[in-house]
XYZ file of C-alpha atoms in Angstrom:
654
model
C 128.477 95.605 123.533
C 128.239 93.119 126.530
C 129.840 89.697 126.178
C 127.311 87.171 124.625
C 124.994 85.440 127.212
C 123.750 81.859 126.167
C 120.388 81.278 127.428
C 119.820 77.778 125.691
C 122.248 75.181 124.463
C 120.992 72.069 122.548
C 122.348 68.811 123.830
C 124.668 66.663 121.763
C 121.704 64.195 121.236
C 119.526 66.958 119.950
C 122.210 68.185 117.598
C 123.192 64.630 116.201
C 119.339 63.831 115.607
C 118.318 67.228 113.870
C 117.171 67.413 110.356
C 119.866 69.810 109.761
C 122.607 67.325 110.776
C 120.891 64.723 108.752
C 120.877 67.036 105.569
C 124.600 67.917 106.284
C 125.470 64.207 106.200
C 123.423 63.610 103.045
C 125.295 66.513 101.138
C 128.644 65.259 102.656
C 128.032 61.783 101.266
C 126.697 62.855 97.751
C 129.332 65.661 97.090
C 132.427 63.904 98.693
C 133.491 66.379 101.158
C 133.260 66.826 104.970
C 132.252 69.725 107.056
C 134.024 70.268 110.360
C 131.516 72.701 111.585
C 128.302 74.406 110.970
C 130.045 77.594 109.829
C 131.988 75.493 107.247
C 128.729 74.009 105.920
C 127.089 77.478 105.783
C 130.113 78.952 103.806
C 129.908 75.948 101.453
C 126.042 76.653 100.911
C 126.824 80.251 99.986
C 129.766 79.528 97.639
C 128.188 76.357 95.938
C 124.691 77.633 96.023
C 123.573 75.638 92.919
C 124.808 72.467 94.590
C 123.161 73.267 97.850
C 119.701 73.908 96.323
C 119.890 70.775 94.078
C 120.857 68.728 97.144
C 118.013 70.275 99.028
C 115.402 69.297 96.220
C 116.764 65.714 96.137
C 116.783 65.304 100.003
C 113.285 66.721 100.471
C 111.986 64.278 98.151
C 109.989 66.834 96.153
C 107.550 65.527 93.330
C 108.208 67.227 90.031
C 108.605 66.721 86.325
C 111.442 67.658 84.134
C 115.142 68.066 84.850
C 117.010 69.852 87.763
C 119.608 71.341 85.403
C 120.142 74.152 84.975
C 119.767 74.852 88.692
C 120.510 78.542 88.134
C 121.301 80.685 84.961
C 123.176 83.395 86.364
C 125.375 84.646 89.433
C 123.609 88.029 89.375
C 120.741 88.024 91.840
C 118.758 90.428 89.612
C 118.386 88.383 86.653
C 119.010 84.778 87.837
C 116.405 82.027 87.044
C 116.220 78.872 89.122
C 115.314 75.445 87.855
C 113.923 76.590 84.377
C 113.537 72.856 83.371
C 111.532 71.830 86.403
C 107.663 71.610 86.618
C 105.668 71.033 89.841
C 102.394 72.040 91.596
C 102.698 74.095 94.824
C 99.464 72.797 96.097
C 100.181 69.142 95.487
C 103.364 69.552 97.483
C 101.597 70.807 100.421
C 98.848 68.147 100.479
C 100.137 65.115 99.138
C 102.375 62.686 101.093
C 101.643 60.020 103.738
C 99.113 60.361 106.275
C 95.925 61.317 104.450
C 93.856 60.832 107.576
C 96.023 62.780 109.792
C 95.083 66.320 110.725
C 96.046 68.979 108.399
C 94.527 72.201 109.851
C 92.783 73.077 113.207
C 91.178 76.468 113.086
C 90.427 78.167 116.442
C 88.424 81.320 116.828
C 87.442 83.853 119.535
C 85.127 82.051 121.978
C 86.719 78.660 121.832
C 85.200 77.557 118.477
C 87.201 74.812 116.951
C 87.388 72.859 113.449
C 89.897 70.337 112.484
C 90.163 68.790 108.864
C 92.311 65.901 107.777
C 94.631 66.021 104.888
C 92.124 63.894 102.898
C 89.296 66.321 103.649
C 91.339 69.426 102.985
C 92.357 67.882 99.651
C 88.770 67.207 98.640
C 87.691 70.673 99.410
C 90.612 72.213 97.483
C 89.986 70.063 94.489
C 86.303 71.023 94.645
C 86.917 74.784 94.710
C 89.681 74.492 92.212
C 87.435 72.717 89.692
C 84.741 75.455 90.286
C 87.266 78.286 89.567
C 88.192 76.269 86.304
C 84.320 76.298 85.398
C 84.310 79.975 85.965
C 86.963 80.363 83.428
C 89.938 81.016 85.721
C 92.996 80.136 83.824
C 96.839 79.975 84.830
C 97.951 83.456 85.476
C 94.567 84.846 86.225
C 94.288 86.639 89.632
C 91.947 85.559 92.178
C 91.567 87.753 95.320
C 90.017 87.231 98.762
C 88.836 89.390 101.676
C 89.090 86.661 104.355
C 89.387 85.877 107.916
C 92.066 83.446 109.091
C 89.981 80.406 108.406
C 90.032 76.907 106.760
C 87.921 78.567 103.957
C 90.941 80.954 103.436
C 93.433 78.017 103.405
C 91.171 76.369 100.805
C 90.758 79.366 98.644
C 94.542 79.979 98.552
C 95.379 76.401 97.708
C 92.543 75.883 95.251
C 93.803 78.949 93.250
C 97.421 77.935 93.128
C 96.501 74.375 92.221
C 95.188 75.531 88.837
C 98.157 77.920 88.083
C 96.217 81.196 89.081
C 97.653 83.895 91.233
C 96.152 84.285 94.838
C 96.146 87.420 96.789
C 94.240 88.360 100.042
C 93.308 91.206 102.502
C 91.575 90.967 105.814
C 88.025 92.192 106.569
C 89.221 94.845 108.957
C 90.905 96.758 106.309
C 89.248 99.706 104.824
C 87.733 99.430 101.338
C 89.970 102.187 100.080
C 93.162 100.261 101.212
C 91.866 97.007 99.787
C 91.055 98.669 96.415
C 94.377 100.573 96.553
C 95.916 96.770 96.163
C 93.428 94.672 94.355
C 92.755 97.302 91.573
C 96.454 97.122 90.465
C 96.388 93.432 89.612
C 92.712 93.331 87.997
C 91.383 90.138 89.524
C 88.916 88.004 87.760
C 87.178 86.406 90.872
C 86.668 87.948 94.337
C 86.143 85.603 97.371
C 85.045 87.102 100.763
C 83.575 86.651 104.221
C 80.338 88.511 104.487
C 79.091 87.562 108.040
C 79.765 90.073 110.911
C 81.705 88.601 113.779
C 81.269 89.889 117.466
C 84.642 91.405 117.544
C 84.322 93.422 114.243
C 84.477 97.174 114.569
C 83.243 100.036 112.313
C 81.558 99.446 108.909
C 79.899 96.011 108.433
C 82.091 93.614 106.446
C 79.432 93.012 103.799
C 79.316 96.863 103.125
C 83.081 97.069 102.682
C 83.088 93.912 100.384
C 80.288 95.469 98.307
C 82.358 98.633 97.896
C 85.367 96.746 96.966
C 83.366 94.479 94.408
C 81.936 97.627 92.878
C 85.365 99.179 92.397
C 86.952 96.296 90.522
C 85.560 96.263 86.867
C 87.485 93.283 86.026
C 85.568 90.889 88.202
C 83.437 88.261 86.496
C 82.414 86.270 89.788
C 81.978 86.507 93.292
C 82.141 83.644 95.832
C 80.823 83.987 99.462
C 83.018 82.168 101.835
C 80.242 81.971 104.531
C 76.346 82.345 104.742
C 76.301 85.993 104.785
C 74.671 88.232 102.310
C 74.881 91.663 100.842
C 72.273 94.368 101.587
C 71.667 94.785 97.789
C 72.333 93.092 94.529
C 75.833 92.997 93.105
C 76.730 93.408 89.507
C 78.117 89.932 88.892
C 77.137 86.214 89.453
C 77.361 85.061 93.153
C 78.247 81.602 94.242
C 78.554 79.848 97.711
C 81.760 78.234 98.764
C 80.084 75.506 100.641
C 78.141 74.347 97.523
C 81.171 74.638 95.130
C 83.395 72.300 97.252
C 81.034 69.539 97.126
C 80.691 69.143 93.454
C 83.915 67.087 92.463
C 85.163 63.805 93.906
C 88.798 63.504 94.293
C 89.365 60.018 93.212
C 92.368 59.666 90.828
C 92.682 63.291 90.644
C 95.798 64.407 88.713
C 97.496 67.612 89.705
C 98.793 69.761 86.731
C 102.325 70.530 87.091
C 103.509 74.172 86.163
C 106.910 75.613 85.576
C 108.910 76.149 88.883
C 108.621 79.883 88.555
C 104.913 79.848 87.920
C 103.395 83.153 89.529
C 101.319 81.805 92.344
C 100.955 84.662 95.022
C 101.005 88.320 95.024
C 101.726 90.110 98.342
C 101.582 93.732 98.917
C 104.044 96.034 100.600
C 104.179 99.770 100.646
C 107.215 102.025 100.322
C 107.852 105.450 101.419
C 106.113 106.853 98.349
C 103.405 105.914 95.753
C 100.846 103.116 95.705
C 101.437 99.608 97.329
C 103.985 97.466 95.440
C 102.430 94.174 94.050
C 105.227 91.653 94.735
C 104.721 88.499 92.583
C 106.177 85.191 93.970
C 106.767 81.917 92.073
C 105.485 78.511 93.397
C 108.793 76.735 93.405
C 110.932 79.515 95.147
C 108.397 79.986 97.644
C 107.888 76.222 98.793
C 111.714 75.481 98.434
C 112.690 78.329 100.830
C 109.998 77.437 103.277
C 111.013 73.733 103.084
C 114.501 74.718 103.988
C 113.335 77.194 106.710
C 110.948 74.744 108.240
C 112.978 71.588 108.078
C 116.672 72.921 108.390
C 116.245 75.965 110.610
C 113.152 75.149 112.723
C 113.658 71.280 112.757
C 109.922 70.857 111.774
C 108.829 67.307 111.480
C 105.869 65.438 110.138
C 103.229 65.172 112.818
C 104.433 68.221 114.794
C 102.060 71.135 115.243
C 102.903 74.726 113.946
C 101.106 77.727 115.279
C 101.975 81.250 114.221
C 100.155 84.368 115.462
C 99.253 85.973 112.161
C 96.559 87.167 109.683
C 95.957 86.544 106.116
C 97.461 89.820 105.217
C 100.814 89.015 106.391
C 103.355 86.950 104.647
C 103.913 84.712 107.779
C 100.349 83.340 106.839
C 101.805 81.993 103.709
C 105.067 80.776 105.605
C 103.022 78.814 108.174
C 100.692 77.444 105.629
C 103.753 75.831 103.905
C 104.354 73.908 106.876
C 102.015 71.320 105.421
C 104.706 70.482 102.950
C 106.825 69.084 105.800
C 103.937 66.994 107.182
C 103.237 69.372 110.114
C 99.659 70.244 111.277
C 99.005 73.835 111.130
C 96.978 75.750 113.780
C 95.256 79.013 112.905
C 93.402 81.542 114.878
C 90.898 84.127 114.064
C 89.821 86.722 116.540
C 91.200 89.452 118.787
C 93.820 89.267 121.620
C 91.403 89.351 124.715
C 94.313 89.250 127.133
C 97.783 87.977 127.490
C 96.354 84.306 127.887
C 94.704 84.295 124.412
C 97.548 82.755 122.448
C 99.098 80.549 125.275
C 95.696 78.824 125.946
C 95.530 77.597 122.251
C 99.419 76.488 122.593
C 98.316 74.481 125.723
C 95.029 72.972 124.347
C 96.412 72.127 120.967
C 99.614 70.898 122.332
C 101.469 73.016 120.008
C 105.075 72.003 119.187
C 106.447 75.226 117.499
C 104.854 78.702 118.352
C 105.535 81.764 116.449
C 104.672 85.134 117.860
C 105.885 88.842 117.958
C 107.904 90.905 120.348
C 104.730 93.029 120.612
C 102.738 90.084 122.260
C 105.545 88.973 124.507
C 105.864 92.449 125.775
C 102.149 92.783 126.396
C 102.377 89.395 128.370
C 105.275 90.905 130.364
C 103.600 94.102 131.178
C 100.623 92.309 132.277
C 102.577 90.190 134.777
C 101.477 86.990 133.051
C 103.636 83.838 133.253
C 102.530 81.402 130.683
C 104.728 78.612 132.113
C 102.903 78.714 135.401
C 99.277 79.105 133.942
C 99.496 76.501 131.395
C 100.852 72.917 130.463
C 103.293 73.523 127.788
C 104.929 70.065 127.747
C 104.940 69.657 124.000
C 106.363 73.324 123.233
C 109.961 72.803 122.172
C 110.527 76.199 120.276
C 109.418 79.775 120.134
C 109.737 81.815 117.148
C 109.574 85.705 117.181
C 109.374 88.253 114.231
C 107.890 91.483 113.190
C 110.209 93.721 114.818
C 113.410 93.570 116.981
C 113.246 91.089 119.864
C 115.290 92.883 122.568
C 117.701 91.206 124.856
C 115.521 91.410 127.977
C 112.789 89.553 126.100
C 114.853 86.471 125.726
C 115.328 86.566 129.561
C 111.621 87.056 129.996
C 110.748 83.974 127.903
C 113.341 81.839 129.646
C 112.131 82.905 133.078
C 108.221 82.904 132.363
C 107.628 80.245 129.692
C 110.290 77.638 129.912
C 113.845 76.957 128.926
C 113.769 76.529 125.255
C 115.264 77.770 122.003
C 114.033 81.338 121.184
C 114.390 81.877 117.364
C 114.343 85.566 116.485
C 113.795 85.502 112.660
C 113.642 88.101 110.223
C 113.031 88.517 106.563
C 109.885 90.140 104.765
C 107.155 90.099 102.393
C 109.704 90.915 99.731
C 111.239 87.332 99.666
C 108.278 85.633 101.410
C 110.940 84.190 103.802
C 113.857 85.044 105.997
C 117.462 86.359 105.939
C 118.041 85.577 109.582
C 116.853 82.368 111.195
C 116.988 80.021 114.000
C 119.297 77.004 114.137
C 118.718 73.619 116.160
C 122.449 72.921 116.403
C 123.397 76.295 117.681
C 123.249 77.934 121.188
C 120.489 80.616 121.697
C 122.378 83.879 122.637
C 120.010 86.689 124.212
C 119.534 89.498 121.655
C 120.753 87.690 118.729
C 119.294 85.928 115.572
C 121.138 82.762 115.538
C 122.336 82.562 111.881
C 121.766 83.963 108.404
C 119.577 81.803 105.925
C 121.323 78.850 104.471
C 122.434 79.205 100.899
C 121.980 83.073 101.075
C 125.186 84.985 101.126
C 124.081 87.784 103.572
C 126.456 90.726 104.056
C 126.574 94.022 105.660
C 127.376 97.163 103.659
C 128.331 100.102 106.097
C 127.063 103.483 105.387
C 129.339 106.018 104.202
C 130.863 107.862 107.199
C 129.256 105.711 109.612
C 130.594 105.804 113.271
C 129.942 102.142 113.776
C 131.165 100.324 110.659
C 129.836 97.000 111.997
C 126.270 98.159 111.359
C 125.070 98.605 107.905
C 122.657 97.742 105.144
C 121.574 93.984 104.812
C 122.363 92.802 101.235
C 122.248 89.130 99.633
C 125.184 88.952 97.251
C 124.084 85.702 95.449
C 120.856 84.489 93.770
C 118.198 82.729 95.826
C 115.121 80.920 94.780
C 112.513 82.934 96.594
C 113.580 86.230 95.066
C 110.287 87.602 93.768
C 109.633 87.404 89.954
C 109.009 91.131 89.971
C 106.185 93.581 90.510
C 102.876 92.982 88.805
C 102.463 95.567 85.885
C 106.075 96.562 85.939
C 106.636 95.484 82.219
C 110.119 96.939 81.983
C 111.249 95.851 85.547
C 112.485 99.358 86.074
C 110.408 99.729 89.444
C 111.732 96.271 90.595
C 115.366 97.239 89.751
C 114.736 100.686 91.541
C 113.422 99.006 94.763
C 116.089 96.257 95.309
C 118.983 96.625 92.969
C 119.745 100.312 92.298
C 121.744 100.903 95.624
C 124.102 97.972 95.209
C 124.380 96.798 91.476
C 123.566 93.165 90.947
C 122.847 92.280 94.522
C 119.777 92.413 96.626
C 119.525 95.322 98.934
C 116.765 94.722 101.510
C 116.274 97.878 103.780
C 117.330 96.527 107.159
C 120.157 97.754 109.247
C 122.033 94.726 110.756
C 125.465 93.617 112.094
C 127.115 90.380 112.402
C 128.458 89.169 115.899
C 131.678 87.595 116.515
C 130.101 84.290 117.042
C 128.326 84.348 113.652
C 124.978 85.475 114.882
C 123.101 88.619 113.678
C 121.539 91.643 115.385
C 118.885 93.632 113.668
C 118.629 97.593 114.181
C 115.466 98.368 112.359
C 114.646 99.730 108.916
C 117.003 101.907 106.896
C 114.297 103.075 104.538
C 111.123 105.055 105.471
C 108.855 102.086 106.070
C 107.104 102.005 109.444
C 107.031 98.985 111.498
C 104.121 99.470 114.047
C 103.774 96.533 116.265
C 105.009 94.177 113.851
C 102.866 95.539 111.004
C 104.756 97.384 108.195
C 103.115 100.524 106.986
C 103.981 102.731 104.161
C 103.699 106.474 104.896
C 102.330 107.143 101.441
C 99.200 105.204 102.405
C 98.750 107.539 105.406
C 99.296 110.630 103.444
C 96.901 109.751 100.830
C 94.173 109.406 103.251
C 95.076 112.646 104.966
C 94.791 114.435 101.716
C 91.060 114.288 102.074
C 91.013 116.289 105.355
C 91.344 119.937 104.092
C 92.536 121.439 107.219
C 95.824 119.538 106.903
C 98.588 121.256 104.910
C 101.424 118.879 105.398
C 101.923 115.708 107.523
C 104.942 113.319 108.313
C 104.375 109.881 109.860
C 107.246 108.782 112.145
C 108.056 105.476 114.029
C 109.135 106.704 117.424
C 111.201 104.036 119.390
C 109.910 103.802 122.893
C 110.324 101.147 125.906
C 106.875 101.989 126.996
C 104.882 100.701 124.102
C 104.334 97.107 122.885
C 106.802 96.223 120.262
C 109.162 99.087 121.297
C 107.811 101.745 119.016
C 104.756 103.716 118.223
C 103.341 105.733 115.502
C 103.738 109.620 115.829
C 101.987 111.876 113.295
C 103.376 115.474 112.812
C 100.872 117.783 110.954
C 101.083 121.256 109.719
C 97.418 122.677 109.613
C 96.340 125.540 107.360
C 96.294 129.111 108.919
C 93.621 129.409 111.498
C 93.184 125.801 112.266
C 93.852 124.149 115.476
C 94.533 120.592 116.453
C 91.804 120.189 119.100
C 90.106 116.872 120.413
C 87.664 116.991 117.511
C 90.340 117.177 114.845
C 92.291 114.293 116.620
C 89.313 112.035 116.637
C 88.632 112.824 112.981
C 92.173 112.044 111.947
C 92.240 108.861 113.738
C 88.874 107.756 112.594
C 89.800 108.477 108.892
C 92.933 106.430 109.123
C 91.338 103.618 110.902
C 88.399 103.247 108.832
C 89.888 103.986 105.468
C 93.307 102.518 106.107
C 93.931 100.019 109.022
C 94.338 99.950 112.842
C 98.047 100.069 112.348
C 97.879 103.451 110.541
C 96.152 105.029 113.612
C 98.692 107.237 115.392
C 99.331 107.047 119.142
C 100.303 110.599 119.162
C 99.541 113.457 117.083
C 101.525 116.780 117.228
C 100.742 119.984 115.551
C 103.923 121.696 114.223
C 104.668 124.903 112.385
C 106.808 123.320 109.789
C 108.427 120.053 108.766
C 111.960 119.545 107.702
C 112.353 120.704 104.016
C 115.360 120.065 101.886
C 116.875 122.613 99.559
C 115.310 120.864 96.681
C 111.845 121.459 98.198
C 111.328 117.756 99.441
C 110.076 116.822 102.966
C 112.956 115.049 104.895
C 111.427 112.306 106.777
C 114.901 111.199 108.095
C 115.420 114.534 109.764
C 111.923 114.399 111.244
C 112.537 110.868 112.466
C 115.913 111.900 113.882
C 113.922 114.744 115.865
C 111.193 112.602 117.035
C 113.686 110.010 118.491
C 115.925 112.606 120.033
C 118.845 112.103 117.735
C 120.882 114.658 116.046
C 120.169 114.770 112.346
C 123.030 113.820 110.078
C 121.734 115.880 107.009
C 121.006 119.163 108.949
C 123.021 121.085 106.349
C 120.747 119.803 103.546
C 117.911 121.385 105.225
C 116.275 124.651 104.028
C 114.849 125.113 107.522
C 117.206 123.435 110.105
C 115.485 125.214 112.801
C 112.405 122.852 112.316
C 114.246 119.955 113.849
C 114.764 121.609 117.273
C 111.136 122.783 117.201
C 109.797 119.346 116.471
C 111.905 117.685 119.092
C 110.760 120.247 121.708
C 107.043 119.878 120.887
C 107.034 116.049 120.902
C 108.911 116.120 124.285
C 106.574 118.566 125.766
C 103.504 116.320 125.162
C 105.085 112.782 125.008
C 103.882 111.915 128.459
C 100.456 113.410 127.638
C 99.262 112.109 124.438
C 96.397 114.057 122.684
C 93.189 111.895 123.193
């Protein structure tokens, strides 16, 4: 590895005035010990994690009822429970505080439309919709789901649901009805909210048609709430209400927020593994907001009055992460619409005078390939930090940002839907080194477990060896906890195993090397191969298929989706078949499931036990020698796949 290259170093003034430094001083005074360096404090936060989390609650001035003790009931991550004597309201923590007339949310959409609401107005709408949900017999623990655009209505829907102790979950209108039902049907929701109006950038089936199909497929529904003025083409089998009417029914004078247990289930996020249906990950209110307060204030140095803008959709956990910025007093900027060109996001950063901008390696690469220099095209005077996540931010991209945007900290961060937070984060007190995540998340004992027989022992599986508050409560419907245990704790007893390959650098930073499981990361969107296979089962001509993430320097995000297909005898992969496969995956799944390259092969790698070996196929597609060749019944298939992919790699089937 080359010697580290520092591309940004905070000044002594910046370090001494950071919120992280303020918190370290607070801890030092209250626990009676000094910390000679950041690494010393980080080590303290891991070893004395109970004390660390209690100090964070007190320093953050969180409103709560009850007692802080016990902070944590166990040293085992799998069964530890945090703050069992504490009660709070997630929505209250985001909305309350000083500055009721200050901006809370600014919503931008394609074409330049703009809406801004104050904290007072946002609170009024949330209370109105929350009261309406109570009138619709929604009770704590009930599920409310939404098919929604990234809008103020989406924010209100989420906060209104969590405000009454119910559980919120959402998908985006561009997802196919089958993919949405694969998620929502698992959690048996009581209320569905959705956008019905078609936007000029929508493609495929009209949104109202998809929503109607979803509504018909959820027998547990008792009510439907339209988030806009759109309508259905025919009647639906449940009462329908209008969002704009519901939010105007209740005044907010002397409203009292009901406080629920710290671990009250509040959000269900969906992630797909390599097999089976999507997993329904249940997150608790307290763990989510406490982790986000820590990440925003200590790692991002986010302050009241600053503007946070993250390039995301409602279907990604970063939407929840960005929304929690309200708890730090920040104004949250959201965008709904397509990326028209490299200027799309930067124009918003400029016009809204964004302070902290979050994006992805995919978008940065898109700008680079377009020859676009944001620093020359826009006024970015207020921009002081750029965050990047979704996939690995490569060394050269750090250089591109420094040269083409401005000199500032580039915080490559990484975590996941699984913990609705990050294991690797930025740090306002440390230098930014090209290609590296600055540090691990405070209070989390992140370690590397090398693979057996690994050539490079520095690279291995990311684990977290101690408990942390944002560990999910479990999977919805997994009454015994067996699936939850299998997903995160079966590989390394008692500790969290995340599924990322990482290494620690000599300076304490981190480098991420991609996923260690079969989950695909296509342009920053994680896709479970099982969802692709379920859709392809309806195409009779396909006998077998394997979806592979191929690493490439030529594609945005550094990788693309390659689909290997074995067709039934006599069938040929022609242009008509390619179009059909892509169409089915795009309309019934999502855009992320549409392969960039489809290759017909005679056979896929099969183990002696008769199972498909996706790891061997992945190695073949990426030009690597498979480590498990002896475990294959048909080892010759690997060379055949590598040859066929190489033959047409420069000429993708259209």
